[in-house]
GROMACS .gro file of C-alpha atoms in nm:
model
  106
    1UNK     CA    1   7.121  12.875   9.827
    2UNK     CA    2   7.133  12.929   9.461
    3UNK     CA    3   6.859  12.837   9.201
    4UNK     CA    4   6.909  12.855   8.854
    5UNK     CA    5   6.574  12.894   8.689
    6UNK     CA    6   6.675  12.712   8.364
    7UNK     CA    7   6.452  12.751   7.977
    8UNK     CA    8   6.509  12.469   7.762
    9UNK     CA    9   6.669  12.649   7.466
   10UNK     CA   10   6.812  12.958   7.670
   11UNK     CA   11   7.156  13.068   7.789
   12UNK     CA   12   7.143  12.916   8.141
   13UNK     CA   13   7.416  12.714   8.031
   14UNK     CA   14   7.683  12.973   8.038
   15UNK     CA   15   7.541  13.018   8.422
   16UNK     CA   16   7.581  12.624   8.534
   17UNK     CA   17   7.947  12.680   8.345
   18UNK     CA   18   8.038  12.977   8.547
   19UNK     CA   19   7.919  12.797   8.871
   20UNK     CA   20   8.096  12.490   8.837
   21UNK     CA   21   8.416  12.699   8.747
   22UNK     CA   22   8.368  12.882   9.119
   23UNK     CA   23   8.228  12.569   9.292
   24UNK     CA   24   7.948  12.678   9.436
   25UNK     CA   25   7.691  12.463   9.531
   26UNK     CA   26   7.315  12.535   9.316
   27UNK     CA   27   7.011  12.316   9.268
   28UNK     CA   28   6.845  12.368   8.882
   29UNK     CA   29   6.477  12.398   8.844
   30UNK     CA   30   6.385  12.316   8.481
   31UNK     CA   31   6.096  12.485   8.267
   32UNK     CA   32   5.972  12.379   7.944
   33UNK     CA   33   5.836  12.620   7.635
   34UNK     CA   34   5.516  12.578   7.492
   35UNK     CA   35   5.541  12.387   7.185
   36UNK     CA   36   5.330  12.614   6.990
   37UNK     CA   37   5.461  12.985   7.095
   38UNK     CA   38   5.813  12.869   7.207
   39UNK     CA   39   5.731  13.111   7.567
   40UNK     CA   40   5.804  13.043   7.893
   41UNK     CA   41   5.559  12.859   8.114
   42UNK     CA   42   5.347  13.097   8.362
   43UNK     CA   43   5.569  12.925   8.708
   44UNK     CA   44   5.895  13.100   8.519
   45UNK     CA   45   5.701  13.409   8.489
   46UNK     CA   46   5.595  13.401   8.836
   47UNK     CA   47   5.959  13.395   8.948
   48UNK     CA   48   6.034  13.697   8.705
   49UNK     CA   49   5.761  13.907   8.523
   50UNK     CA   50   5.984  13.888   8.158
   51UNK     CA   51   5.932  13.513   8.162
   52UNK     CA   52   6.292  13.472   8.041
   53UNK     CA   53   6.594  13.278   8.156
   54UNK     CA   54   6.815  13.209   8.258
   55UNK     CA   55   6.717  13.364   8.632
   56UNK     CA   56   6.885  13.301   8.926
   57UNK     CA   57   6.749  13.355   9.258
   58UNK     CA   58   7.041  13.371   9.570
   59UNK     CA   59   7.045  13.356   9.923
   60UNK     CA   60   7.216  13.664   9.955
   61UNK     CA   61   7.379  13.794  10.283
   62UNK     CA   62   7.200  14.138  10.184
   63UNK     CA   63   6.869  13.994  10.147
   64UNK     CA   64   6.712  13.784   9.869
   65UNK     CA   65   6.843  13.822   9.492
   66UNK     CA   66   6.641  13.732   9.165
   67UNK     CA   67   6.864  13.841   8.853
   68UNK     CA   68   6.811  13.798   8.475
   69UNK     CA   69   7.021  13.823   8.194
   70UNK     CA   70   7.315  13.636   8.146
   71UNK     CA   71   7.532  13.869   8.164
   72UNK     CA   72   7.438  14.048   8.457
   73UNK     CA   73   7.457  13.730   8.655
   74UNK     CA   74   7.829  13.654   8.539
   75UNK     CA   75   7.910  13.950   8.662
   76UNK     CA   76   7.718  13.869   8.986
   77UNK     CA   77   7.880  13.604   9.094
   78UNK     CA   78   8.212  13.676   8.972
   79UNK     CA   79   8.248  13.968   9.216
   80UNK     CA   80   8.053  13.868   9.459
   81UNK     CA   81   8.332  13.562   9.449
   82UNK     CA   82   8.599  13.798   9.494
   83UNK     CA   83   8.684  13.869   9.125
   84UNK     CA   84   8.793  13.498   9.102
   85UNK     CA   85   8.820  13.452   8.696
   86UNK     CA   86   8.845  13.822   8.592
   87UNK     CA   87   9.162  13.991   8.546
   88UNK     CA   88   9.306  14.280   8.704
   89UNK     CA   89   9.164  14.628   8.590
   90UNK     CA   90   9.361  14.823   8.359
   91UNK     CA   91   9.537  14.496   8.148
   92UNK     CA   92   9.513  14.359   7.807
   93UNK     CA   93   9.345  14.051   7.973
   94UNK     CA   94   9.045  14.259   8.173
   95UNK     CA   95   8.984  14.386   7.814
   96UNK     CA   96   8.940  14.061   7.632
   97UNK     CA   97   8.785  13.902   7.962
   98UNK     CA   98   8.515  14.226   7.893
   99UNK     CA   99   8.515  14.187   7.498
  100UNK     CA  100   8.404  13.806   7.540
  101UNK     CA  101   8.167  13.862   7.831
  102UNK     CA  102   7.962  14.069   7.615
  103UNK     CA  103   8.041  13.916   7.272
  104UNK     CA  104   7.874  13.609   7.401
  105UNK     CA  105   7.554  13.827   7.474
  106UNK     CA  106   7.552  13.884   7.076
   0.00000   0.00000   0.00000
């Protein structure tokens, strides 16, 4: 199973995107920020100590999986989906596909 721990106002979105694209099957637990401070609630910290999202936490065939940073969880999926999405190594393509994946971190 995949969870997507999802902050109002975060970059989960790019995560549920990238999901839907492979079609895999996730269930979305949603946190709200504190009003005053803008953090993350204490139960998002308790699934990772930097209180950020989004997280994801996987069922993984090599044990259990808790990732953060957008990024890093694109990547995740994408291989562990068989490269599905990113082009082949050595093209134009892989090169934008790798400009844009971290562009989007900026």
């Amino acid at each position: 199973m995949i969870t997507v721990h999802h902050l109002d106002n975060s970059r989960s979105q790019r995560v549920l995107w990238l999901l839907e694209e492979l079609g895999l099957a996730y269930e979305i637990r949603a946190y709200k920020r504190d009003a005053k401070t803008m953090l993350a609630p204490p139960e998002l910290k308790a699934v990772h100590p930097l209180g950020k999202s989004p997280v994801v936490t996987v069922d993984d065939p090599l044990g259990p999986v808790t990732l953060a940073e957008s990024g890093a969880i694109i990547e995740y999926f994408v291989e562990r989906e068989g490269g599905k999405l990113r082009p082949a190594a050595g093209t134009r393509e892989r090169l934008d596909y790798t400009y844009f994946l971290h562009y989007a971190e900026g």
